[in-house]
Amino acid sequence: MLEVLQYDFIQNALIAGVLISIAAGIIGSLVVVNKITFLTGGIAHSSYGGIGLAIYLGLPVLFGATVFAVLTAVIIAIITLNNRNRIDAIIGMMWASGMAIGIIFVDLTPGYNVDLMSYLFGSIIAVSNDDLIYMTALDIFIVSTVVFFYKQILAVSYDSEFATLRGINVKFFYTLILILAALCVVAAIKAVGLILVIALLTIPTYLAESFASRLSTMMVISSILATIFTILGLVVSYIYDISSGASIIMVAVVILAFVKLIKFKR
């Protein structure tokens, strides 16, 4: 098993797994605490439009997904801050339209025959050196932003009214959290794909909640758990020759079920 580590694509996959897990642990904690899982899912699926547009224009796929995801996050923030009555219908519409736009642009791209399933369900072993550089840049931005604005993000996440009384711009930081979630989604595309990214954001955090009493601790534990799930998922994927994204998520689900079963018996 250890001999496979000599291959560049395996090394890239492991590095990418760690980078994605760090982002997923931090942002997943914010997604769960702020109860914006559905919104993040809408951003994830809408970003497929950016993938299709990037392919059509000949741009880097992750760059196209980033632009589309961030724009979607800003739109969703504006909508949710001003009108929450029909947010479920609006998110569903953006979810579907983003996917449709992506498919249409891919269909319009002459001679394009690359398997798009890797963007939907992940293919971490296909991560290139350029992808790693981009993921690293996203990770640095996500981590540094959360560290720098941690007190404000903490206040907004747990008590927005108290944050407002303290003079914190709640609208700005709520929008920032959604933008960070969008960037995390883009970073995780190559690992688990747009369909499964929500599971990677929420399962480690759901487990970490049992062992953490502070948001910062939850972020650290979530990142560690996400890293474990990713590495074990890669091992399972290699041994059984199955999809890496699905393997990572199934490992997370099995471990989650096992831990919850133990706690239930106690």
Short mmCIF file of C-alpha atoms in Angstrom, two decimals:
data_model
loop_
_atom_site.label_atom_id
_atom_site.label_comp_id
_atom_site.label_asym_id
_atom_site.label_seq_id
_atom_site.Cartn_x
_atom_site.Cartn_y
_atom_site.Cartn_z
CA MET A 1 0.00 0.00 0.00
CA LEU A 2 2.80 2.42 0.87
CA GLU A 3 4.40 2.07 -2.56
CA VAL A 4 1.53 4.06 -4.12
CA LEU A 5 2.78 7.16 -2.29
CA GLN A 6 5.57 7.42 -4.86
CA TYR A 7 3.06 8.46 -7.52
CA ASP A 8 2.57 12.18 -8.01
CA PHE A 9 -1.21 11.94 -8.39
CA ILE A 10 -1.50 10.16 -5.02
CA GLN A 11 0.69 12.79 -3.36
CA ASN A 12 -1.43 15.54 -4.91
CA ALA A 13 -4.61 13.80 -3.74
CA LEU A 14 -3.36 13.60 -0.15
CA ILE A 15 -2.25 17.24 -0.10
CA ALA A 16 -5.55 18.32 -1.62
CA GLY A 17 -7.41 16.22 0.94
CA VAL A 18 -5.69 18.00 3.83
CA LEU A 19 -6.26 21.45 2.30
CA ILE A 20 -9.93 20.75 1.66
CA SER A 21 -10.41 19.25 5.13
CA ILE A 22 -9.04 22.35 6.83
CA ALA A 23 -11.44 24.57 4.90
CA ALA A 24 -14.35 22.17 5.37
CA GLY A 25 -13.82 21.94 9.12
CA ILE A 26 -13.73 25.70 9.58
CA ILE A 27 -16.53 26.63 7.20
CA GLY A 28 -18.62 23.58 8.04
CA SER A 29 -18.73 24.77 11.64
CA LEU A 30 -19.99 28.18 10.52
CA VAL A 31 -22.54 26.61 8.18
CA VAL A 32 -23.99 24.42 10.95
CA VAL A 33 -23.93 27.09 13.67
CA ASN A 34 -25.58 29.67 11.39
CA LYS A 35 -28.07 27.09 10.09
CA ILE A 36 -27.31 27.88 6.44
CA THR A 37 -26.83 24.33 5.17
CA PHE A 38 -29.62 24.71 2.61
CA LEU A 39 -28.23 28.05 1.44
CA THR A 40 -24.77 26.54 1.04
CA GLY A 41 -26.28 23.68 -0.95
CA GLY A 42 -27.87 26.24 -3.26
CA ILE A 43 -24.50 27.95 -3.73
CA ALA A 44 -22.81 24.62 -4.44
CA HIS A 45 -25.23 23.56 -7.16
CA SER A 46 -25.47 27.05 -8.66
CA SER A 47 -21.70 27.14 -9.08
CA TYR A 48 -22.07 24.46 -11.76
CA GLY A 49 -23.10 27.33 -14.02
CA GLY A 50 -19.63 28.80 -13.54
CA ILE A 51 -18.04 25.47 -14.46
CA GLY A 52 -20.01 25.32 -17.71
CA LEU A 53 -19.26 28.96 -18.53
CA ALA A 54 -15.53 28.48 -17.83
CA ILE A 55 -15.43 25.45 -20.13
CA TYR A 56 -17.24 27.39 -22.86
CA LEU A 57 -14.91 30.40 -22.59
CA GLY A 58 -11.76 28.30 -22.17
CA LEU A 59 -11.06 29.61 -18.66
CA PRO A 60 -9.78 27.63 -15.66
CA VAL A 61 -12.71 25.65 -14.30
CA LEU A 62 -12.09 26.44 -10.63
CA PHE A 63 -11.83 30.15 -11.43
CA GLY A 64 -15.18 30.10 -13.23
CA ALA A 65 -16.76 28.19 -10.36
CA THR A 66 -15.34 30.69 -7.86
CA VAL A 67 -16.76 33.74 -9.63
CA PHE A 68 -20.18 32.11 -10.05
CA ALA A 69 -20.27 30.80 -6.47
CA VAL A 70 -19.30 34.15 -4.92
CA LEU A 71 -21.88 36.03 -7.02
CA THR A 72 -24.51 33.49 -5.99
CA ALA A 73 -23.52 33.86 -2.33
CA VAL A 74 -23.91 37.66 -2.52
CA ILE A 75 -27.32 37.36 -4.22
CA ILE A 76 -28.49 34.83 -1.64
CA ALA A 77 -27.28 37.08 1.18
CA ILE A 78 -29.19 40.05 -0.21
CA ILE A 79 -32.36 37.98 -0.65
CA THR A 80 -32.25 36.34 2.78
CA LEU A 81 -31.52 39.61 4.55
CA ASN A 82 -34.45 41.39 2.91
CA ASN A 83 -37.08 38.72 2.33
CA ARG A 84 -37.12 35.37 4.10
CA ASN A 85 -40.73 34.51 3.24
CA ARG A 86 -40.00 32.72 -0.03
CA ILE A 87 -36.34 31.87 0.47
CA ASP A 88 -36.84 28.13 -0.06
CA ALA A 89 -38.46 28.65 -3.45
CA ILE A 90 -35.84 31.22 -4.51
CA ILE A 91 -32.93 28.99 -3.50
CA GLY A 92 -34.52 26.07 -5.32
CA MET A 93 -34.84 28.19 -8.45
CA MET A 94 -31.20 29.34 -8.26
CA TRP A 95 -30.12 25.77 -7.57
CA ALA A 96 -31.85 24.47 -10.72
CA SER A 97 -30.97 27.42 -12.96
CA GLY A 98 -27.28 27.22 -12.07
CA MET A 99 -27.16 23.54 -13.01
CA ALA A 100 -29.12 24.23 -16.21
CA ILE A 101 -26.79 27.08 -17.24
CA GLY A 102 -23.76 24.87 -16.71
CA ILE A 103 -25.18 22.02 -18.79
CA ILE A 104 -26.20 24.36 -21.62
CA PHE A 105 -22.76 25.98 -21.87
CA VAL A 106 -21.07 22.58 -21.86
CA ASP A 107 -23.40 21.41 -24.65
CA LEU A 108 -22.54 24.56 -26.64
CA THR A 109 -18.80 23.95 -26.29
CA PRO A 110 -17.57 22.38 -29.56
CA GLY A 111 -15.68 19.12 -29.21
CA TYR A 112 -15.80 19.01 -25.40
CA ASN A 113 -15.92 15.41 -24.24
CA VAL A 114 -14.48 15.47 -20.72
CA ASP A 115 -16.41 13.48 -18.09
CA LEU A 116 -18.38 16.05 -16.09
CA MET A 117 -19.21 13.48 -13.42
CA SER A 118 -15.93 14.37 -11.73
CA TYR A 119 -17.29 17.85 -10.99
CA LEU A 120 -20.55 16.46 -9.65
CA PHE A 121 -19.18 13.60 -7.54
CA GLY A 122 -15.49 14.44 -7.21
CA SER A 123 -12.24 12.97 -8.47
CA ILE A 124 -9.51 13.93 -6.05
CA ILE A 125 -6.92 11.75 -7.78
CA ALA A 126 -7.22 14.05 -10.80
CA VAL A 127 -6.02 17.11 -8.87
CA SER A 128 -3.23 18.90 -10.74
CA ASN A 129 -0.40 21.06 -9.42
CA ASP A 130 -2.28 24.16 -10.59
CA ASP A 131 -5.34 22.99 -8.67
CA LEU A 132 -3.21 22.61 -5.54
CA ILE A 133 -1.90 26.15 -5.88
CA TYR A 134 -5.45 27.46 -6.25
CA MET A 135 -6.71 25.40 -3.30
CA THR A 136 -3.82 26.65 -1.16
CA ALA A 137 -4.66 30.25 -2.02
CA LEU A 138 -8.32 29.67 -1.12
CA ASP A 139 -7.30 27.98 2.15
CA ILE A 140 -5.00 30.84 3.13
CA PHE A 141 -7.75 33.37 2.42
CA ILE A 142 -10.41 31.39 4.32
CA VAL A 143 -8.25 30.72 7.39
CA SER A 144 -6.78 34.22 7.60
CA THR A 145 -10.21 35.85 7.18
CA VAL A 146 -11.79 33.72 9.92
CA VAL A 147 -8.87 34.30 12.28
CA PHE A 148 -8.84 38.06 11.66
CA PHE A 149 -12.61 38.50 12.07
CA TYR A 150 -13.17 35.66 14.52
CA LYS A 151 -14.77 37.77 17.30
CA GLN A 152 -17.20 39.43 14.90
CA ILE A 153 -18.07 36.14 13.18
CA LEU A 154 -18.59 34.48 16.56
CA ALA A 155 -20.92 37.24 17.70
CA VAL A 156 -22.95 37.22 14.48
CA SER A 157 -23.18 33.41 14.47
CA TYR A 158 -24.56 33.03 17.98
CA ASP A 159 -26.43 36.28 18.71
CA SER A 160 -26.94 38.70 15.83
CA GLU A 161 -29.02 41.11 17.95
CA PHE A 162 -26.24 41.38 20.55
CA ALA A 163 -23.73 41.83 17.72
CA THR A 164 -25.80 44.70 16.33
CA LEU A 165 -25.87 46.38 19.76
CA ARG A 166 -22.07 46.12 19.88
CA GLY A 167 -21.87 48.00 16.59
CA ILE A 168 -20.96 45.01 14.45
CA ASN A 169 -22.15 45.18 10.85
CA VAL A 170 -24.26 41.99 10.90
CA LYS A 171 -25.23 42.20 7.22
CA PHE A 172 -21.59 42.44 6.14
CA PHE A 173 -20.41 39.51 8.23
CA TYR A 174 -23.41 37.36 7.30
CA THR A 175 -22.55 37.99 3.64
CA LEU A 176 -18.89 37.26 4.36
CA ILE A 177 -19.79 33.89 5.92
CA LEU A 178 -21.74 32.95 2.79
CA ILE A 179 -18.85 34.05 0.56
CA LEU A 180 -16.42 31.94 2.61
CA ALA A 181 -18.83 29.01 2.26
CA ALA A 182 -18.83 29.57 -1.52
CA LEU A 183 -15.02 29.51 -1.62
CA CYS A 184 -14.95 26.32 0.46
CA VAL A 185 -17.41 24.70 -1.96
CA VAL A 186 -15.08 25.53 -4.86
CA ALA A 187 -12.08 24.14 -3.00
CA ALA A 188 -13.94 20.88 -2.38
CA ILE A 189 -15.22 20.37 -5.94
CA LYS A 190 -12.30 18.18 -6.98
CA ALA A 191 -12.53 16.07 -3.82
CA VAL A 192 -16.19 15.20 -3.39
CA GLY A 193 -17.96 17.17 -6.11
CA LEU A 194 -20.86 19.60 -5.93
CA ILE A 195 -23.43 16.92 -5.07
CA LEU A 196 -21.61 15.59 -1.99
CA VAL A 197 -19.88 18.72 -0.70
CA ILE A 198 -22.58 19.48 1.88
CA ALA A 199 -21.95 16.11 3.52
CA LEU A 200 -18.24 16.93 3.93
CA LEU A 201 -19.14 20.28 5.47
CA THR A 202 -21.73 18.98 7.91
CA ILE A 203 -20.80 15.43 9.01
CA PRO A 204 -17.44 16.30 10.65
CA THR A 205 -19.05 19.30 12.37
CA TYR A 206 -21.99 17.22 13.56
CA LEU A 207 -19.52 14.85 15.21
CA ALA A 208 -17.32 17.66 16.53
CA GLU A 209 -20.29 19.26 18.32
CA SER A 210 -20.26 16.32 20.74
CA PHE A 211 -16.69 17.09 21.82
CA ALA A 212 -16.51 20.88 21.67
CA SER A 213 -18.02 23.67 23.72
CA ARG A 214 -16.46 26.53 21.75
CA LEU A 215 -16.66 27.45 18.06
CA SER A 216 -12.88 27.54 17.67
CA THR A 217 -12.53 24.06 19.19
CA MET A 218 -15.30 22.79 16.95
CA MET A 219 -13.44 24.11 13.91
CA VAL A 220 -10.21 22.34 14.88
CA ILE A 221 -11.90 19.01 15.65
CA SER A 222 -14.00 19.23 12.47
CA SER A 223 -10.87 19.81 10.38
CA ILE A 224 -9.12 16.82 11.97
CA LEU A 225 -12.16 14.58 11.44
CA ALA A 226 -12.55 15.76 7.84
CA THR A 227 -8.88 14.93 7.22
CA ILE A 228 -9.34 11.44 8.67
CA PHE A 229 -12.45 10.84 6.56
CA THR A 230 -10.69 12.05 3.42
CA ILE A 231 -7.57 9.92 3.86
CA LEU A 232 -9.55 6.80 4.79
CA GLY A 233 -11.86 7.46 1.85
CA LEU A 234 -8.87 7.63 -0.48
CA VAL A 235 -7.59 4.31 0.86
CA VAL A 236 -10.98 2.66 0.34
CA SER A 237 -11.21 4.18 -3.13
CA TYR A 238 -7.80 2.81 -4.09
CA ILE A 239 -8.37 -0.68 -2.67
CA TYR A 240 -11.80 -1.23 -4.22
CA ASP A 241 -11.32 0.96 -7.33
CA ILE A 242 -14.42 3.08 -6.69
CA SER A 243 -15.22 6.79 -6.81
CA SER A 244 -13.08 8.78 -4.39
CA GLY A 245 -15.78 11.34 -3.58
CA ALA A 246 -18.39 8.72 -2.73
CA SER A 247 -15.81 6.74 -0.73
CA ILE A 248 -14.91 9.76 1.40
CA ILE A 249 -18.55 10.50 2.21
CA MET A 250 -19.42 6.87 2.96
CA VAL A 251 -16.48 6.60 5.35
CA ALA A 252 -17.77 9.73 7.11
CA VAL A 253 -21.31 8.34 7.29
CA VAL A 254 -20.18 4.96 8.65
CA ILE A 255 -17.98 6.55 11.33
CA LEU A 256 -20.79 8.96 12.27
CA ALA A 257 -23.25 6.07 12.62
CA PHE A 258 -20.73 4.06 14.65
CA VAL A 259 -20.04 6.91 17.08
CA LYS A 260 -23.73 7.70 17.51
CA LEU A 261 -24.51 4.01 18.09
CA ILE A 262 -21.88 3.81 20.85
CA LYS A 263 -23.22 6.95 22.51
CA PHE A 264 -26.79 5.63 22.24
CA LYS A 265 -25.86 2.36 23.99
CA ARG A 266 -24.29 4.30 26.82
#
